[in-house]
Short mmCIF file of C-alpha atoms in Angstrom, two decimals:
data_model
loop_
_atom_site.label_atom_id
_atom_site.label_comp_id
_atom_site.label_asym_id
_atom_site.label_seq_id
_atom_site.Cartn_x
_atom_site.Cartn_y
_atom_site.Cartn_z
CA MET A 1 0.23 -0.51 0.26
CA LEU A 2 2.90 2.36 1.35
CA GLY A 3 4.69 1.80 -2.53
CA PHE A 4 1.45 2.37 -4.82
CA GLY A 5 1.09 5.61 -2.55
CA LYS A 6 4.16 7.11 -3.38
CA LYS A 7 4.00 5.91 -7.14
CA LYS A 8 1.12 7.35 -7.17
CA LYS A 9 2.58 10.73 -6.13
CA GLU A 10 5.64 10.12 -8.23
CA GLU A 11 3.49 10.65 -11.15
CA LYS A 12 1.63 13.16 -9.95
CA ASN A 13 4.10 15.25 -9.75
CA ASP A 14 5.16 13.97 -13.30
CA ASN A 15 2.13 15.44 -14.54
CA TYR A 16 2.24 18.64 -13.10
CA GLU A 17 5.97 19.77 -14.15
CA GLU A 18 4.18 18.22 -17.69
CA ALA A 19 1.68 21.08 -17.09
CA ILE A 20 4.18 23.60 -16.28
CA GLU A 21 5.95 23.26 -19.81
CA GLU A 22 2.77 22.69 -21.85
CA VAL A 23 2.55 26.17 -20.60
CA GLU A 24 5.89 27.73 -20.90
CA LYS A 25 5.92 26.82 -24.57
CA SER A 26 2.25 28.01 -25.43
CA SER A 27 3.11 31.48 -24.22
CA SER A 28 6.43 31.19 -25.98
CA LYS A 29 4.34 30.85 -29.26
CA GLU A 30 1.35 33.36 -28.77
CA GLU A 31 4.30 36.20 -28.45
CA GLY A 32 3.20 38.11 -31.76
CA PRO A 33 5.58 40.59 -33.25
CA GLU A 34 5.59 43.25 -31.90
CA LYS A 35 7.63 41.77 -28.58
CA LYS A 36 10.23 40.31 -30.54
CA GLU A 37 10.51 43.38 -32.21
CA LYS A 38 10.71 45.13 -29.27
CA LYS A 39 13.55 43.31 -27.91
CA SER A 40 15.31 42.79 -31.10
CA LYS A 41 15.35 47.21 -30.82
CA LYS A 42 16.90 46.59 -27.06
CA LYS A 43 19.48 43.76 -28.48
CA LYS A 44 20.53 46.63 -31.11
CA ARG A 45 20.69 49.17 -28.27
CA PHE A 46 22.46 47.41 -25.92
CA SER A 47 24.52 46.35 -28.85
CA ILE A 48 25.72 50.03 -30.09
CA LYS A 49 26.26 51.28 -26.19
CA LYS A 50 27.95 48.56 -25.52
CA ILE A 51 29.82 50.23 -28.64
CA LEU A 52 30.43 53.08 -26.94
CA ILE A 53 31.52 52.11 -24.23
CA ILE A 54 33.83 49.47 -25.22
CA LEU A 55 35.17 53.03 -27.86
CA PHE A 56 35.24 55.26 -24.91
CA VAL A 57 37.18 52.48 -23.07
CA LEU A 58 40.04 52.09 -25.81
CA LEU A 59 40.37 55.75 -26.46
CA ALA A 60 40.77 56.07 -22.29
CA ILE A 61 43.55 53.54 -22.50
CA GLY A 62 44.93 54.45 -25.40
CA GLY A 63 45.82 58.43 -24.36
CA SER A 64 46.98 56.17 -20.41
CA ALA A 65 49.74 54.81 -22.84
CA TYR A 66 50.77 57.06 -24.45
CA VAL A 67 51.23 59.63 -21.27
CA VAL A 68 53.34 56.56 -19.35
CA TYR A 69 55.40 56.39 -23.13
CA ALA A 70 55.67 60.42 -22.94
CA PHE A 71 56.81 59.74 -18.85
CA TYR A 72 58.33 57.04 -18.17
CA PHE A 73 60.14 55.16 -21.30
CA SER A 74 61.10 58.59 -23.89
CA GLY A 75 63.57 59.04 -21.41
CA GLY A 76 62.22 61.32 -19.02
CA SER A 77 59.77 64.14 -18.46
CA GLY A 78 59.41 67.70 -20.50
CA GLU A 79 61.10 68.77 -17.54
CA ASP A 80 64.37 67.90 -17.89
CA LYS A 81 64.24 66.00 -21.79
CA LYS A 82 65.21 68.78 -24.31
CA ALA A 83 63.08 68.64 -27.25
CA VAL A 84 64.40 67.73 -30.17
CA TYR A 85 63.74 70.02 -33.51
CA LYS A 86 62.47 67.89 -36.30
CA GLN A 87 62.62 69.89 -39.95
CA ILE A 88 59.49 70.18 -41.58
CA THR A 89 58.46 72.72 -44.59
CA LEU A 90 56.76 76.32 -44.14
CA GLU A 91 56.01 76.46 -47.14
CA HIS A 92 54.90 80.81 -46.10
CA VAL A 93 57.50 81.36 -44.10
CA ASN A 94 60.53 82.95 -45.53
CA LEU A 95 62.79 82.15 -43.53
CA PRO A 96 65.40 79.51 -44.13
CA GLN A 97 65.63 75.77 -42.08
CA GLU A 98 68.81 76.50 -39.48
CA MET A 99 66.59 80.24 -38.62
CA LEU A 100 62.97 77.72 -38.22
CA GLN A 101 65.53 75.26 -36.43
CA PHE A 102 66.74 78.53 -34.66
CA SER A 103 63.68 79.74 -33.56
CA PHE A 104 62.21 76.09 -32.27
CA GLU A 105 64.99 76.33 -29.53
CA TYR A 106 65.09 80.05 -27.98
CA LEU A 107 62.02 81.15 -29.30
CA PRO A 108 59.29 78.21 -28.81
CA ASP A 109 56.51 79.89 -28.94
CA LEU A 110 57.17 82.62 -31.78
CA TYR A 111 57.63 78.74 -33.66
CA SER A 112 54.85 77.73 -32.50
CA ALA A 113 52.58 80.52 -33.94
CA MET A 114 54.99 80.20 -37.31
CA ILE A 115 53.26 76.95 -37.69
CA THR A 116 49.76 78.04 -37.11
CA TYR A 117 50.30 81.14 -39.68
CA ASN A 118 51.95 78.71 -41.95
CA LYS A 119 48.27 76.89 -41.89
CA GLU A 120 46.05 79.38 -41.66
CA ILE A 121 47.59 80.91 -44.91
CA THR A 122 46.81 77.65 -46.60
CA LEU A 123 43.33 77.36 -45.45
CA ILE A 124 43.20 81.26 -46.50
CA ASN A 125 44.45 80.05 -50.07
CA SER A 126 42.19 77.65 -49.93
CA GLU A 127 39.06 79.44 -49.46
CA ILE A 128 40.34 81.61 -52.12
CA SER A 129 40.60 79.04 -54.54
CA ARG A 130 36.48 77.76 -54.04
CA ILE A 131 35.55 81.59 -54.54
CA GLU A 132 37.15 81.40 -57.72
CA ASN A 133 35.76 78.39 -59.05
CA ILE A 134 31.45 79.74 -58.60
CA ALA A 135 32.93 82.48 -60.15
CA GLN A 136 33.91 80.23 -62.68
CA THR A 137 31.58 78.16 -63.02
CA TYR A 138 28.57 81.28 -62.41
CA PRO A 139 30.26 84.29 -64.36
CA ASP A 140 27.08 86.11 -64.60
CA GLN A 141 27.38 86.58 -60.64
CA LYS A 142 31.02 86.86 -60.73
CA LYS A 143 30.05 90.44 -59.03
CA ILE A 144 29.47 88.39 -55.32
CA ALA A 145 32.33 85.81 -55.68
CA ASP A 146 34.81 89.09 -55.83
CA LYS A 147 33.57 90.62 -53.43
CA GLU A 148 33.50 87.68 -51.12
CA LYS A 149 36.93 87.23 -52.35
CA LYS A 150 38.52 91.04 -50.94
CA ILE A 151 37.47 89.62 -47.58
CA TRP A 152 39.89 86.92 -47.50
CA GLU A 153 42.68 88.48 -49.78
CA LYS A 154 42.80 91.65 -47.29
CA THR A 155 42.92 88.31 -45.09
CA LYS A 156 45.98 87.58 -46.36
CA SER A 157 47.37 90.28 -46.68
CA THR A 158 46.78 91.71 -42.65
CA LEU A 159 48.23 88.35 -41.50
CA GLN A 160 51.60 88.37 -44.48
CA LYS A 161 52.28 91.77 -43.25
CA GLY A 162 51.97 90.78 -39.65
CA PHE A 163 54.23 87.70 -39.49
CA LEU A 164 57.17 90.15 -42.38
CA LYS A 165 57.67 92.16 -39.39
CA ILE A 166 58.64 89.12 -36.88
CA GLU A 167 61.03 87.64 -40.03
CA LYS A 168 63.00 90.56 -39.82
CA PRO A 169 64.26 91.34 -36.38
CA VAL A 170 64.67 86.64 -36.38
CA LYS A 171 66.77 87.13 -39.42
CA GLU A 172 68.79 89.74 -37.43
CA THR A 173 69.28 87.80 -33.57
CA TYR A 174 69.68 84.61 -35.48
CA VAL A 175 72.67 86.51 -36.87
CA LEU A 176 73.66 88.11 -33.97
CA PHE A 177 73.53 84.83 -32.11
CA ARG A 178 76.47 83.31 -34.76
CA VAL A 179 79.02 86.15 -34.34
CA ASN A 180 78.53 86.79 -30.69
CA GLN A 181 76.20 84.17 -29.28
CA ALA A 182 75.88 86.32 -25.26
CA SER A 183 74.45 89.25 -27.61
CA GLY A 184 72.24 87.34 -28.82
CA LEU A 185 71.40 85.61 -26.14
CA VAL A 186 70.52 89.16 -24.47
CA ARG A 187 68.51 89.85 -27.87
CA VAL A 188 66.46 87.38 -27.67
CA GLU A 189 65.54 87.94 -24.40
CA GLU A 190 63.93 90.87 -25.28
CA LYS A 191 62.67 90.52 -28.62
CA TYR A 192 60.95 87.13 -27.31
CA PRO A 193 58.31 88.50 -26.11
CA GLU A 194 56.98 91.43 -28.30
CA LEU A 195 57.34 89.06 -31.38
CA THR A 196 54.70 86.89 -29.63
CA GLN A 197 52.81 88.51 -28.66
CA LEU A 198 53.41 90.55 -31.73
CA ALA A 199 52.44 87.42 -34.06
CA GLN A 200 49.49 86.10 -31.35
CA ASP A 201 47.84 89.47 -32.44
CA THR A 202 48.20 89.28 -36.40
CA LEU A 203 46.87 85.63 -36.14
CA LEU A 204 43.50 86.28 -33.28
CA LYS A 205 43.28 88.63 -36.34
CA ALA A 206 42.69 85.83 -38.86
CA GLN A 207 40.97 83.50 -36.94
CA GLU A 208 38.44 85.50 -36.36
CA GLN A 209 37.74 85.27 -40.04
CA THR A 210 39.05 81.67 -40.93
CA GLU A 211 36.54 80.14 -37.73
CA LYS A 212 33.36 79.82 -40.43
CA ILE A 213 35.49 78.11 -42.32
CA LYS A 214 35.80 75.67 -39.66
CA SER A 215 33.12 75.46 -38.54
CA LYS A 216 31.66 73.91 -41.95
CA GLU A 217 33.53 70.34 -41.70
CA ALA A 218 31.47 67.89 -41.74
CA ALA A 219 31.29 65.61 -39.29
CA PRO A 220 32.73 61.37 -40.93
CA GLU A 221 29.48 59.05 -41.64
CA GLY A 222 29.65 56.18 -39.59
CA LEU A 223 28.87 55.80 -35.73
CA ILE A 224 32.10 55.45 -34.64
CA LYS A 225 33.58 57.30 -37.42
CA GLY A 226 31.25 60.55 -36.43
CA ASN A 227 32.19 59.95 -32.48
CA ILE A 228 36.10 59.97 -32.63
CA TYR A 229 35.81 63.50 -35.43
CA LYS A 230 33.90 64.52 -31.64
CA LEU A 231 36.12 63.41 -29.56
CA LYS A 232 38.83 65.07 -31.67
CA LYS A 233 37.19 68.30 -31.97
CA LYS A 234 36.29 68.32 -28.94
CA PHE A 235 39.36 67.66 -26.64
CA LEU A 236 42.83 68.07 -28.98
#
């Protein structure tokens, strides 16, 4: 009798488990396309968030790795490590390489301003060329293009005149340094603040105009490329 009662209990348990499985199967079948669509949307959102998180983590790791390399593996910190001059072409700066190197070593802020100046002139030339192409395409509306072109040409001329005032004393200071190093260093101390301020003021006026072009730059298409572009614009 006891054995028979035990069998009945086991059969009831089996039947109960089978009933639960059938209910679960029927409920999964009854899920309509709307529920499935919601699930797929959640998965997509999750995957996009996951990609963004991974991207930011990678950028953070890359930045940290660079800092570690710069300060611990590249020969010391910026204070005890002398920067090395790398020859670059500044096609809009009328100074030979030896004078550019001299500026890099003894007038670093001014040298940095020269690089910016070169970029600004290149940008302005590109904009003038763009306007000229429009004028050629629509010759009957040439007056509109010519008016805008004159604005950019004036900006370019002002920028060039400002840096001509800088190039002359740099040449004189370099030659004096080569002839008499002590006197040259005295001249550097005298002229450095004045020339740097002149360069910054001249650039600021031009950049008020060129900022209009820079703001028109379109972000690249695609989620990852677009986010990288935004990060660069924000932090670099």
